[in-house]
Coordinates of C-alpha atoms in Angstrom, one line a residue:
M5 CA 88.4 79.4 68.8
A6 CA 87.0 82.8 68.0
K7 CA 88.5 85.8 69.7
H8 CA 85.2 86.8 71.3
T9 CA 85.0 83.4 72.9
L10 CA 88.5 83.6 74.2
W11 CA 87.7 87.0 75.6
A12 CA 84.6 85.7 77.4
I13 CA 86.5 82.8 78.9
S14 CA 89.4 85.0 80.1
L15 CA 87.0 87.4 81.7
S16 CA 85.2 84.6 83.5
F17 CA 88.5 83.3 84.6
L18 CA 89.4 86.7 86.1
L19 CA 86.1 87.0 87.9
L20 CA 86.2 83.6 89.4
V21 CA 89.9 83.0 90.4
A22 CA 90.8 84.2 93.8
A23 CA 87.4 85.5 94.7
A24 CA 87.5 86.8 98.2
S25 CA 86.3 84.4 100.9
S26 CA 84.9 87.0 103.2
A27 CA 86.8 89.0 105.8
Q28 CA 86.0 92.3 107.4
A29 CA 85.1 94.6 104.5
G30 CA 87.7 97.2 103.5
S31 CA 90.5 95.9 105.7
R32 CA 94.1 97.1 105.1
S33 CA 97.4 95.8 106.4
S34 CA 101.1 96.1 105.6
F35 CA 104.1 94.0 106.1
V36 CA 107.9 94.5 105.5
F37 CA 109.8 91.4 104.3
F38 CA 113.5 91.4 105.0
E39 CA 113.1 94.0 107.7
G40 CA 116.5 95.1 109.2
T41 CA 118.4 94.3 106.0
Q42 CA 119.7 96.6 103.3
Y43 CA 116.8 95.5 101.0
P44 CA 113.5 95.8 103.0
L45 CA 110.4 95.0 100.9
P46 CA 107.2 96.8 102.1
V47 CA 103.9 95.4 100.9
V48 CA 100.3 96.6 101.4
F49 CA 97.4 94.2 101.4
I50 CA 93.9 95.7 100.8
Q51 CA 90.8 93.6 101.3
G52 CA 88.0 95.2 99.2
E53 CA 84.5 96.0 100.5
T54 CA 82.9 93.3 98.3
P55 CA 84.5 90.0 97.0
G56 CA 86.4 89.8 93.7
P57 CA 89.8 88.8 92.3
T58 CA 93.1 89.7 93.8
V59 CA 95.4 91.7 91.6
M60 CA 99.1 92.5 92.4
I61 CA 100.5 95.9 91.5
Q62 CA 104.3 96.5 91.7
G63 CA 106.5 99.5 91.1
G64 CA 110.1 100.4 91.8
I65 CA 111.8 97.3 90.5
Q66 CA 114.3 99.6 88.7
G67 CA 115.4 102.5 90.8
D68 CA 115.7 105.1 88.0
E69 CA 112.0 104.9 87.3
P70 CA 110.4 107.1 90.0
T71 CA 107.0 107.4 88.3
G72 CA 106.4 103.7 88.9
F73 CA 107.0 103.7 92.6
L74 CA 105.2 107.0 93.2
A75 CA 102.2 105.8 91.3
A76 CA 102.2 102.4 93.1
Q77 CA 102.4 104.1 96.5
L78 CA 99.3 106.3 95.6
L79 CA 97.5 103.1 94.4
A80 CA 98.3 101.6 97.8
E81 CA 96.3 104.4 99.4
S82 CA 93.2 103.7 97.3
R83 CA 89.8 102.6 98.5
V84 CA 89.0 99.2 97.1
V85 CA 85.3 98.8 96.4
K86 CA 85.4 95.3 94.8
G87 CA 88.2 92.7 94.9
N88 CA 91.6 92.9 96.6
L89 CA 95.0 94.4 96.0
I90 CA 98.5 93.3 96.8
V91 CA 100.7 96.4 96.3
V92 CA 104.5 96.4 96.3
P93 CA 105.3 100.1 95.9
R94 CA 109.1 99.9 96.0
A95 CA 110.3 96.5 95.0
N96 CA 114.0 97.3 94.9
I97 CA 114.9 99.9 97.5
P98 CA 118.8 99.7 97.2
S99 CA 118.3 100.5 93.5
I100 CA 116.1 103.4 94.3
H101 CA 118.7 104.7 96.8
A102 CA 121.3 104.6 94.0
H103 CA 118.8 106.0 91.4
Q104 CA 120.1 103.3 89.1
R105 CA 118.4 100.6 87.1
L106 CA 120.3 98.0 89.0
V107 CA 122.8 97.5 91.8
N108 CA 124.2 94.0 91.2
V109 CA 121.9 92.6 88.5
D110 CA 118.7 93.8 86.8
M111 CA 116.0 92.4 89.2
N112 CA 113.5 92.3 86.4
R113 CA 115.7 89.7 84.7
R114 CA 115.7 87.2 87.6
F115 CA 112.4 85.5 87.2
D116 CA 113.3 82.7 84.7
R117 CA 114.5 80.5 87.6
D118 CA 115.3 80.6 91.3
Y119 CA 118.6 82.4 91.5
N120 CA 120.5 82.6 94.8
Q121 CA 123.5 84.9 94.5
F122 CA 122.4 88.5 95.2
Y123 CA 119.9 90.4 97.3
E124 CA 117.8 90.9 94.1
D125 CA 117.3 87.1 94.0
R126 CA 115.9 87.1 97.5
L127 CA 113.5 89.9 96.7
A128 CA 112.5 88.0 93.5
R129 CA 111.6 84.9 95.8
A130 CA 109.3 87.0 97.9
V131 CA 107.7 88.7 94.8
R132 CA 107.0 85.2 93.3
F133 CA 105.4 84.2 96.6
L134 CA 103.1 87.3 96.5
L135 CA 102.3 86.8 92.9
S136 CA 101.2 83.2 93.5
Q137 CA 98.3 84.6 95.5
S138 CA 97.1 86.9 92.7
S139 CA 94.9 86.4 89.6
A140 CA 96.5 89.2 87.6
L141 CA 99.6 91.4 87.6
I142 CA 100.1 95.1 86.7
H143 CA 103.8 96.1 86.6
L144 CA 104.6 99.9 86.6
H145 CA 107.6 101.1 84.7
E146 CA 109.1 104.2 83.1
G147 CA 110.7 103.7 79.6
S148 CA 112.7 105.8 77.2
G149 CA 111.0 107.5 74.2
F150 CA 107.7 106.6 72.8
Y151 CA 106.8 103.1 71.5
D152 CA 105.4 102.8 68.0
P153 CA 105.1 99.6 65.9
V154 CA 106.7 101.4 63.0
Y155 CA 109.8 103.7 62.8
V156 CA 108.8 107.3 63.0
S157 CA 111.8 109.0 64.6
P158 CA 114.7 108.2 66.9
L159 CA 112.4 108.7 69.9
R160 CA 109.4 107.0 68.4
N161 CA 109.9 103.5 67.1
P162 CA 109.7 99.8 67.9
S163 CA 112.9 100.0 70.1
R164 CA 111.3 102.5 72.5
W165 CA 109.1 101.5 75.5
G166 CA 107.5 104.7 76.8
Q167 CA 103.7 105.4 76.7
S168 CA 102.8 101.7 76.1
V169 CA 101.0 98.9 77.8
I170 CA 103.2 95.8 77.3
I171 CA 102.0 92.2 77.0
D172 CA 104.0 89.1 76.2
A173 CA 101.4 87.6 73.8
N174 CA 98.1 88.7 72.3
V175 CA 96.5 85.4 73.3
H176 CA 97.9 82.8 75.7
D177 CA 96.0 79.6 76.5
R178 CA 92.5 81.0 77.3
L179 CA 93.6 84.5 78.0
D180 CA 92.9 87.1 75.4
L181 CA 95.3 89.8 76.6
A182 CA 95.1 92.0 73.5
R183 CA 91.3 92.2 73.8
L184 CA 91.6 93.1 77.5
V185 CA 94.2 95.8 77.0
N186 CA 92.7 97.3 73.8
S187 CA 89.3 97.6 75.6
A188 CA 91.1 99.4 78.5
L189 CA 93.2 101.6 76.1
A190 CA 90.1 103.2 74.6
E191 CA 89.1 104.5 78.0
I192 CA 92.6 105.3 79.1
N193 CA 93.5 107.4 76.0
A194 CA 90.2 109.3 76.3
S195 CA 91.8 111.1 79.3
V196 CA 95.1 111.9 77.4
K197 CA 94.6 115.1 75.6
E198 CA 98.1 115.2 74.0
Q199 CA 97.9 113.0 71.0
D200 CA 101.7 112.2 71.1
Y201 CA 101.4 111.0 74.7
Q202 CA 98.6 108.4 74.1
F203 CA 99.3 104.8 75.2
K204 CA 99.7 102.0 72.6
L205 CA 99.5 98.3 72.9
F206 CA 103.0 96.7 72.8
N207 CA 103.1 93.0 72.2
T208 CA 106.7 91.7 72.6
R209 CA 105.7 88.3 71.3
T210 CA 107.9 86.8 74.0
F211 CA 106.9 83.2 73.3
E212 CA 107.9 83.4 69.6
A213 CA 111.4 82.5 68.5
D214 CA 111.8 85.4 66.1
S215 CA 110.9 88.0 68.6
R216 CA 113.6 90.7 69.0
Y217 CA 112.6 91.0 72.7
A218 CA 112.3 87.3 73.6
M219 CA 115.8 86.7 75.1
E220 CA 115.4 89.5 77.7
M221 CA 111.6 89.4 78.3
R222 CA 111.6 85.6 79.0
K223 CA 113.4 86.6 82.3
S224 CA 110.9 89.2 83.3
L225 CA 108.2 89.2 85.9
T226 CA 105.3 89.7 83.4
F227 CA 106.4 86.6 81.4
Y228 CA 106.8 84.6 84.6
A229 CA 103.2 85.5 85.6
L230 CA 101.8 84.6 82.2
A231 CA 103.9 81.5 81.4
N232 CA 104.1 79.9 84.9
L233 CA 101.0 81.0 86.7
N234 CA 98.8 81.5 83.6
I235 CA 97.4 84.9 84.8
P236 CA 97.1 88.1 82.8
A237 CA 100.2 90.3 83.2
M238 CA 100.7 93.8 81.8
A239 CA 103.3 96.5 82.2
V240 CA 102.3 100.1 82.1
E241 CA 105.2 102.2 80.8
V242 CA 105.2 106.0 80.9
S243 CA 107.9 107.9 79.0
K244 CA 111.1 109.2 80.6
N245 CA 111.0 111.8 77.9
I246 CA 108.0 113.5 79.4
G247 CA 109.3 116.0 81.9
A248 CA 106.2 116.6 84.0
L249 CA 106.4 114.0 86.8
G250 CA 103.0 114.9 88.2
W251 CA 101.4 114.3 84.8
K252 CA 103.0 110.9 84.4
V253 CA 102.1 109.8 87.9
K254 CA 98.5 110.9 87.5
H255 CA 98.1 109.1 84.1
Q256 CA 99.8 106.0 85.2
V257 CA 97.5 105.7 88.3
Y258 CA 94.5 106.3 86.0
A259 CA 95.7 103.7 83.4
T260 CA 96.2 101.2 86.2
S261 CA 92.7 101.8 87.7
V262 CA 91.1 101.2 84.3
L263 CA 93.1 98.0 83.8
L264 CA 92.1 96.9 87.3
K265 CA 88.4 97.5 86.4
H266 CA 88.8 95.3 83.3
C267 CA 90.3 92.6 85.6
G268 CA 87.3 92.7 87.9
V269 CA 88.7 95.0 90.6
D270 CA 87.1 98.4 91.3
I271 CA 89.0 101.1 93.2
V272 CA 88.6 104.8 94.1
T273 CA 92.1 106.4 93.8
P274 CA 93.1 109.3 96.0
R275 CA 92.8 112.8 94.4
I276 CA 96.1 113.5 92.6
D277 CA 97.3 117.1 92.2
E278 CA 100.2 117.2 89.7
A279 CA 102.0 120.0 91.4
E280 CA 101.6 118.3 94.8
V281 CA 103.1 115.1 93.4
Q282 CA 106.2 117.1 92.4
R283 CA 106.4 118.8 95.7
L284 CA 106.1 115.6 97.7
Y285 CA 108.8 114.0 95.6
E286 CA 111.2 116.9 96.3
R287 CA 110.7 116.8 100.1
D288 CA 113.7 117.2 102.3
S289 CA 114.6 115.0 105.2
R290 CA 116.7 115.7 108.3
P291 CA 118.0 112.5 109.8
K292 CA 120.0 112.6 113.0
I293 CA 123.4 111.0 113.8
N294 CA 123.7 110.1 117.5
G295 CA 121.0 112.7 118.2
K296 CA 122.5 115.5 116.1
P297 CA 120.7 116.6 113.0
L298 CA 122.4 116.4 109.6
D299 CA 121.7 120.0 108.6
G300 CA 124.8 120.8 106.5
Q301 CA 126.8 121.9 109.6
T302 CA 130.0 120.0 110.4
L303 CA 129.3 116.9 112.5
A304 CA 131.7 115.8 115.2
V305 CA 132.1 112.0 115.4
Q306 CA 133.8 110.2 118.2
P307 CA 136.7 107.9 117.0
G308 CA 135.8 104.3 117.6
G309 CA 132.3 105.2 118.5
T310 CA 129.1 103.7 117.0
I311 CA 127.2 105.8 114.6
K312 CA 123.4 105.5 115.1
V313 CA 121.0 107.0 112.6
D314 CA 117.5 108.2 113.3
P315 CA 116.0 108.7 109.8
G316 CA 113.6 111.2 111.2
S317 CA 110.4 112.2 109.4
T318 CA 110.0 113.3 105.8
G319 CA 107.0 115.3 106.9
K320 CA 103.3 114.8 107.8
N321 CA 102.7 112.7 104.7
D322 CA 105.0 109.8 105.6
A323 CA 102.2 107.5 104.4
H324 CA 103.6 108.1 100.9
G325 CA 106.4 105.7 101.9
Q326 CA 109.4 107.7 100.8
V327 CA 112.7 105.9 101.8
V328 CA 115.7 107.7 103.4
A329 CA 119.3 106.7 103.1
V330 CA 122.5 108.0 104.7
F331 CA 125.8 107.1 102.9
A332 CA 129.3 107.6 104.3
S333 CA 131.7 108.8 101.6
D334 CA 133.9 105.8 101.9
R335 CA 131.1 103.3 101.6
Q336 CA 128.7 104.5 98.9
G337 CA 125.8 102.1 98.6
V338 CA 125.8 101.0 102.3
N339 CA 122.8 102.6 104.0
I340 CA 123.7 103.2 107.6
V341 CA 120.1 103.8 108.4
D342 CA 119.7 100.0 108.0
S343 CA 123.2 98.9 109.0
P344 CA 125.3 99.8 112.0
R345 CA 128.7 101.6 111.6
M346 CA 131.6 102.0 113.9
A347 CA 134.1 104.8 113.2
L348 CA 137.3 102.8 112.9
E349 CA 138.5 104.7 109.8
R350 CA 138.3 108.3 108.7
F351 CA 135.7 109.4 106.2
Q352 CA 134.9 112.9 105.0
E353 CA 131.2 113.2 104.4
L354 CA 127.7 111.9 105.1
E355 CA 125.2 112.2 102.3
T356 CA 121.4 112.0 102.7
R357 CA 119.1 110.8 100.0
V358 CA 115.3 110.6 99.8
D359 CA 113.9 108.2 97.2
G360 CA 117.3 108.4 95.5
R361 CA 117.6 112.2 95.4
K362 CA 120.5 113.8 97.1
V363 CA 119.0 116.3 99.6
S364 CA 122.0 117.2 101.7
S365 CA 125.7 116.5 102.6
T366 CA 127.4 117.0 105.9
T367 CA 131.2 117.2 106.5
V368 CA 132.5 114.9 109.2
R369 CA 135.1 115.9 111.8
F370 CA 136.6 113.3 114.1
A371 CA 136.6 114.7 117.7
G372 CA 139.8 113.0 119.0
E373 CA 142.8 110.9 118.0
M374 CA 142.1 108.7 115.0
P375 CA 142.4 105.7 115.0
P376 CA 141.8 104.7 118.6
P377 CA 144.8 103.1 120.4
L378 CA 145.8 99.7 119.1
P379 CA 145.3 96.8 121.6
A380 CA 148.4 94.7 122.5
G381 CA 148.8 91.3 120.7
P382 CA 147.6 90.0 117.4
P383 CA 145.1 92.0 115.2
V384 CA 141.5 92.1 116.5
F385 CA 138.7 92.2 113.9
V386 CA 135.4 94.0 114.6
C387 CA 132.2 92.6 113.1
W388 CA 128.5 93.0 113.5
V389 CA 126.4 89.9 113.7
N390 CA 122.6 90.5 113.5
G391 CA 123.3 94.1 114.6
K392 CA 125.4 93.2 117.6
S393 CA 129.1 94.1 117.9
V394 CA 131.5 91.1 118.0
Q395 CA 135.3 91.1 118.3
V396 CA 137.3 88.2 116.7
K397 CA 141.0 87.7 117.3
Q398 CA 143.5 86.6 114.6
G399 CA 143.0 82.9 113.8
D400 CA 139.8 82.6 115.9
T401 CA 136.4 81.4 114.6
L402 CA 133.2 83.3 114.5
H403 CA 130.2 80.9 115.0
T404 CA 127.1 81.8 113.1
V405 CA 123.9 80.2 111.6
V406 CA 122.5 80.2 108.1
G407 CA 120.6 83.4 107.5
D408 CA 122.6 85.5 109.9
Q409 CA 123.6 89.1 108.9
L410 CA 127.3 89.8 109.0
V411 CA 129.1 93.1 108.5
I412 CA 132.9 93.1 108.7
E413 CA 133.6 96.5 110.3
G414 CA 137.4 96.6 110.4
V415 CA 140.5 96.1 112.5
L416 CA 140.8 97.7 115.9
G417 CA 143.4 100.5 116.1
S418 CA 144.5 100.1 112.5
K419 CA 146.2 103.0 110.7
W420 CA 145.9 101.3 107.3
K421 CA 143.2 101.6 104.7
E422 CA 142.1 98.0 105.3
I423 CA 141.0 95.5 102.7
L424 CA 139.2 92.5 104.3
N425 CA 138.2 89.8 101.9
F426 CA 135.5 87.2 102.8
K427 CA 136.7 84.4 100.5
G428 CA 133.8 83.0 98.5
Y429 CA 131.7 86.2 98.6
T430 CA 131.8 89.2 96.2
A431 CA 130.4 92.5 97.6
R432 CA 130.6 94.3 94.3
P433 CA 130.5 91.9 91.3
Q434 CA 131.0 94.7 88.7
S435 CA 134.2 95.9 90.3
N436 CA 135.5 93.0 92.4
D437 CA 138.5 94.4 94.3
G438 CA 138.4 91.9 97.1
Q439 CA 137.0 94.5 99.5
D440 CA 134.1 93.1 101.6
M441 CA 134.6 95.3 104.6
G442 CA 131.5 97.3 105.5
W443 CA 129.1 95.5 103.2
E444 CA 126.1 93.4 104.4
I445 CA 126.8 89.7 104.0
I446 CA 123.8 87.4 104.5
L447 CA 125.4 84.1 105.5
D448 CA 124.1 81.5 103.1
P449 CA 126.6 78.9 101.8
E450 CA 124.4 78.1 98.8
A451 CA 125.0 81.6 97.6
F452 CA 128.8 81.5 98.0
I453 CA 131.5 80.3 95.7
D454 CA 131.9 76.6 96.6
K455 CA 135.6 76.3 96.0
Y456 CA 136.3 78.6 98.9
R457 CA 134.5 76.4 101.4
L458 CA 137.0 75.0 103.9
P459 CA 136.8 71.6 105.7
S460 CA 135.1 71.8 109.2
S461 CA 135.4 69.5 112.1
A462 CA 131.7 69.8 112.8
Q463 CA 129.3 67.9 110.6
G464 CA 127.2 70.1 108.2
V465 CA 129.0 73.3 109.2
A466 CA 130.3 75.4 106.3
R467 CA 133.6 77.2 107.0
Y468 CA 135.0 80.2 105.2
Q469 CA 137.9 82.5 105.8
V470 CA 138.1 86.3 106.1
V471 CA 141.6 87.4 105.0
R472 CA 143.4 90.7 105.6
E473 CA 144.7 91.7 102.2
T474 CA 145.8 95.2 103.2
V475 CA 149.0 96.3 101.4
G476 CA 151.8 96.8 104.0
A477 CA 150.0 95.4 107.0
R478 CA 150.9 92.1 108.6
P479 CA 148.8 89.2 107.4
A480 CA 145.9 88.1 109.5
S481 CA 142.6 86.2 109.1
F482 CA 139.8 84.6 111.0
F483 CA 137.2 81.9 110.2
V484 CA 133.4 82.0 109.9
D485 CA 131.6 78.8 110.7
I486 CA 128.0 78.7 109.4
E487 CA 125.8 76.1 111.0
P488 CA 122.5 75.0 109.3
R489 CA 119.4 76.6 110.8
K490 CA 117.6 74.1 113.0
V491 CA 114.1 75.0 114.3
Q492 CA 113.4 73.4 117.6
T493 CA 110.0 74.4 119.1
L494 CA 106.9 76.4 118.3
K495 CA 104.8 78.0 121.0
L496 CA 101.3 79.2 120.2
V497 CA 98.9 81.1 122.5
D498 CA 95.1 81.1 122.2
S499 CA 92.8 84.0 122.9
K500 CA 92.4 82.8 126.5
G501 CA 96.1 82.9 127.2
H502 CA 96.5 79.1 127.1
S503 CA 99.8 78.0 125.4
T504 CA 100.7 75.1 123.2
S505 CA 104.3 74.2 122.7
V506 CA 105.3 71.6 120.2
H507 CA 108.5 70.1 118.7
W508 CA 108.9 71.5 115.2
A509 CA 108.8 68.7 112.7
S510 CA 108.2 69.8 109.1
G511 CA 105.4 67.7 107.5
G512 CA 103.8 67.0 110.9
E513 CA 100.5 68.1 112.4
I514 CA 99.5 70.2 115.4
H515 CA 96.0 69.6 116.7
L516 CA 94.4 72.7 118.1
A517 CA 91.0 73.8 119.2
P518 CA 89.4 76.2 116.7
G519 CA 90.0 79.9 117.5
E520 CA 92.5 82.7 117.3
Y521 CA 96.2 82.3 118.0
T522 CA 99.4 84.2 118.1
V523 CA 103.0 83.0 117.8
A524 CA 104.5 83.4 121.3
E525 CA 107.9 82.0 120.5
T526 CA 109.9 80.1 117.9
T527 CA 113.2 78.7 119.1
S528 CA 116.1 77.6 116.9
N529 CA 119.9 77.6 117.1
G530 CA 119.9 81.3 116.2
P531 CA 118.0 84.4 116.9
S532 CA 114.2 84.3 116.5
S533 CA 114.3 87.6 114.6
R534 CA 115.8 85.7 111.7
L535 CA 112.7 83.5 111.4
L536 CA 109.5 84.4 109.5
S537 CA 106.2 82.8 110.4
L538 CA 103.4 82.4 107.9
A539 CA 99.8 81.3 108.6
G540 CA 98.6 80.1 105.2
N541 CA 99.9 82.8 102.8
R542 CA 99.9 85.5 105.5
P543 CA 103.2 86.7 106.9
L544 CA 102.9 87.3 110.6
K545 CA 104.4 90.3 112.6
P546 CA 105.0 89.8 116.3
G547 CA 101.6 89.8 118.0
D548 CA 99.5 89.2 114.8
K549 CA 96.5 87.0 115.3
F550 CA 95.5 84.2 112.9
R551 CA 92.6 81.8 113.0
V552 CA 92.2 78.1 113.0
D553 CA 88.7 77.4 111.6
T554 CA 86.5 74.4 112.3
E555 CA 87.1 71.5 110.0
K556 CA 89.6 73.5 107.9
P557 CA 93.3 72.7 108.4
L558 CA 95.7 75.6 108.1
L559 CA 99.3 75.3 106.8
F560 CA 101.8 77.0 109.1
S561 CA 105.2 77.7 107.5
L562 CA 108.6 79.0 108.6
R563 CA 111.1 80.8 106.4
Q564 CA 114.5 82.4 106.7
A565 CA 113.7 86.1 107.3
T566 CA 116.8 87.3 105.5
T567 CA 116.6 85.0 102.4
F568 CA 113.0 83.8 102.3
A569 CA 114.3 80.2 102.0
A570 CA 111.8 77.6 103.3
L571 CA 112.4 76.0 106.6
G572 CA 109.4 73.6 106.6
T573 CA 105.6 73.5 107.0
M574 CA 103.3 72.0 109.6
T575 CA 99.6 71.5 109.4
L576 CA 97.4 73.1 112.1
V577 CA 94.4 70.6 112.4
P578 CA 91.3 71.8 114.2
K579 CA 90.2 69.4 117.0
A580 CA 86.8 68.0 116.8
P581 CA 84.5 69.3 119.6
A582 CA 84.1 67.0 122.6
P583 CA 81.0 64.8 122.4
K584 CA 78.2 65.9 124.7
T585 CA 77.4 63.5 127.6
A586 CA 73.9 62.7 128.7
A587 CA 73.0 64.3 132.0
K588 CA 72.7 61.7 134.9
A589 CA 69.1 61.3 136.1
P590 CA 68.5 62.6 139.6
E591 CA 67.8 60.0 142.3
K592 CA 64.9 62.0 143.7
A593 CA 62.6 64.5 142.0
P594 CA 63.3 68.0 143.0
D595 CA 60.8 69.9 145.1
K596 CA 60.5 72.6 142.4
P597 CA 61.0 72.6 138.7
V598 CA 64.6 72.7 137.6
E599 CA 65.4 76.0 135.9
Q600 CA 66.5 75.3 132.4
P601 CA 69.7 77.0 131.2
K602 CA 69.2 79.9 129.0
K603 CA 69.9 79.2 125.3
L604 CA 72.9 81.2 124.1
S605 CA 72.7 82.7 120.7
G606 CA 75.3 81.4 118.3
T607 CA 78.1 83.6 117.2
P608 CA 79.2 83.2 113.6
A609 CA 82.8 82.1 113.1
P610 CA 85.1 85.0 112.2
Q611 CA 85.5 85.2 108.4
K612 CA 88.8 84.5 106.8
Q613 CA 91.0 87.4 105.8
V614 CA 92.2 87.4 102.2
Y615 CA 95.7 88.2 101.3

């Protein structure tokens, strides 16, 4: 088939797939997946003013590439004239906090299958879910050097990635990606005055066996989008070797807007001032610990007390989505903004970071005897389960449910530098020293090492052991029993306040009158905060309304809020309107004509919102 024919077919495909079904023009909403964990995933959904395709933009999958997440955040603030956007500005927040490419594994190499070991794998699940609603993907990156198909210099050659638009194949199925990108590049490079900084097409030939990039790129998000969903996927790479951050952000935003136009989505981006971009990126933040600001002055901490962090404001432009972290010097990598901390052991310093940049450090002084007095009897372990403090005695069992969030805090009154090992879980795979104390553990037996699972007297319950491996301290341990999550009931409330409660049965149906509903309650054998409701493809926050349309069933799903694992789906079926009954003839004619009821003008059904 000729290239121009392929191009015509691919363009038609882009314009037809995922065309908006009509909701309120120009609507915008946001949602945070995995809220309350160490790896929150904020997403912005923008419904355009006129119908068109839905394109997903993502940045921040690798934390040492700030241009990508700053550009994605600005694109999330755009006005969408035609089509729709799903924007994931900061896909890997722990990696951004660390200002590193990866924490456990490279998240952009976790899309060749459904992994289930690290937090990156849970994020990848949610990203695949969002991508399934899209008709194209633009992935924002920052690479080393300058890509060139021939060797020019150590910084400009086929092994470099910067200043390129990457595709996995020139043509795949009916999609002529090379034609799409080359058409866009002509417009993009017209805005790049510096000849050495112009963007080039980079085809990694990922499908081909002799490609030097195939082994790694077949695990990437762009290849997943193209190979599994058959949608156009492109990565826009600016160069890390260009020092001007504002220049890079401005040109990456513009390049993305041009690619969007060639995918059938028209946007108006916010005005970008290069100096202002740099200033915003370098903003300070003054979080508070127990109401006291982290301002560089020595901070007094009560021994045994709980440390509560208020991340504060990064300024009036918080819409730019910058993320704040506070790390204790003995637990680098654990953000106490998102995880509770009890002062059972000494540490020297608290460090504040904004978007991965260290902005301040504060010395800690313990105001009193440390550690607090040791209680009589066997050792007592302190844990946090879903943010609530729990004490577990030596040999006892902590009862939990799949998806619960566990932090092993320490041992009451201990004068040792404790090492507490959750057998079957590895907090730091790159330096596995057996220390799991202080780290967030999402309780999912499928993610743990199976040989450490212990027999349990209760059917279906997975049992694991937490062992004290502290040198010099007396041995101690406790058990963690993890029961499968069992959803029991679902309660929906309509716009008139009438409620419908049903037994949750995945695969079943719920018959409802057409109209708007909210989820009033979902009960299970664990906290409702660990359940995520979805109406169709739309994730629901508490109080969010969704609509059951006439003659159009709606799938209602539940997922684990901390892992995004599916918990089942029921179908909301609209009830047929009750048949009209003929009025009974009067026995005697009235003395005067009967007043006919006034005809009510029909109200159009609310239009479906597109996500």
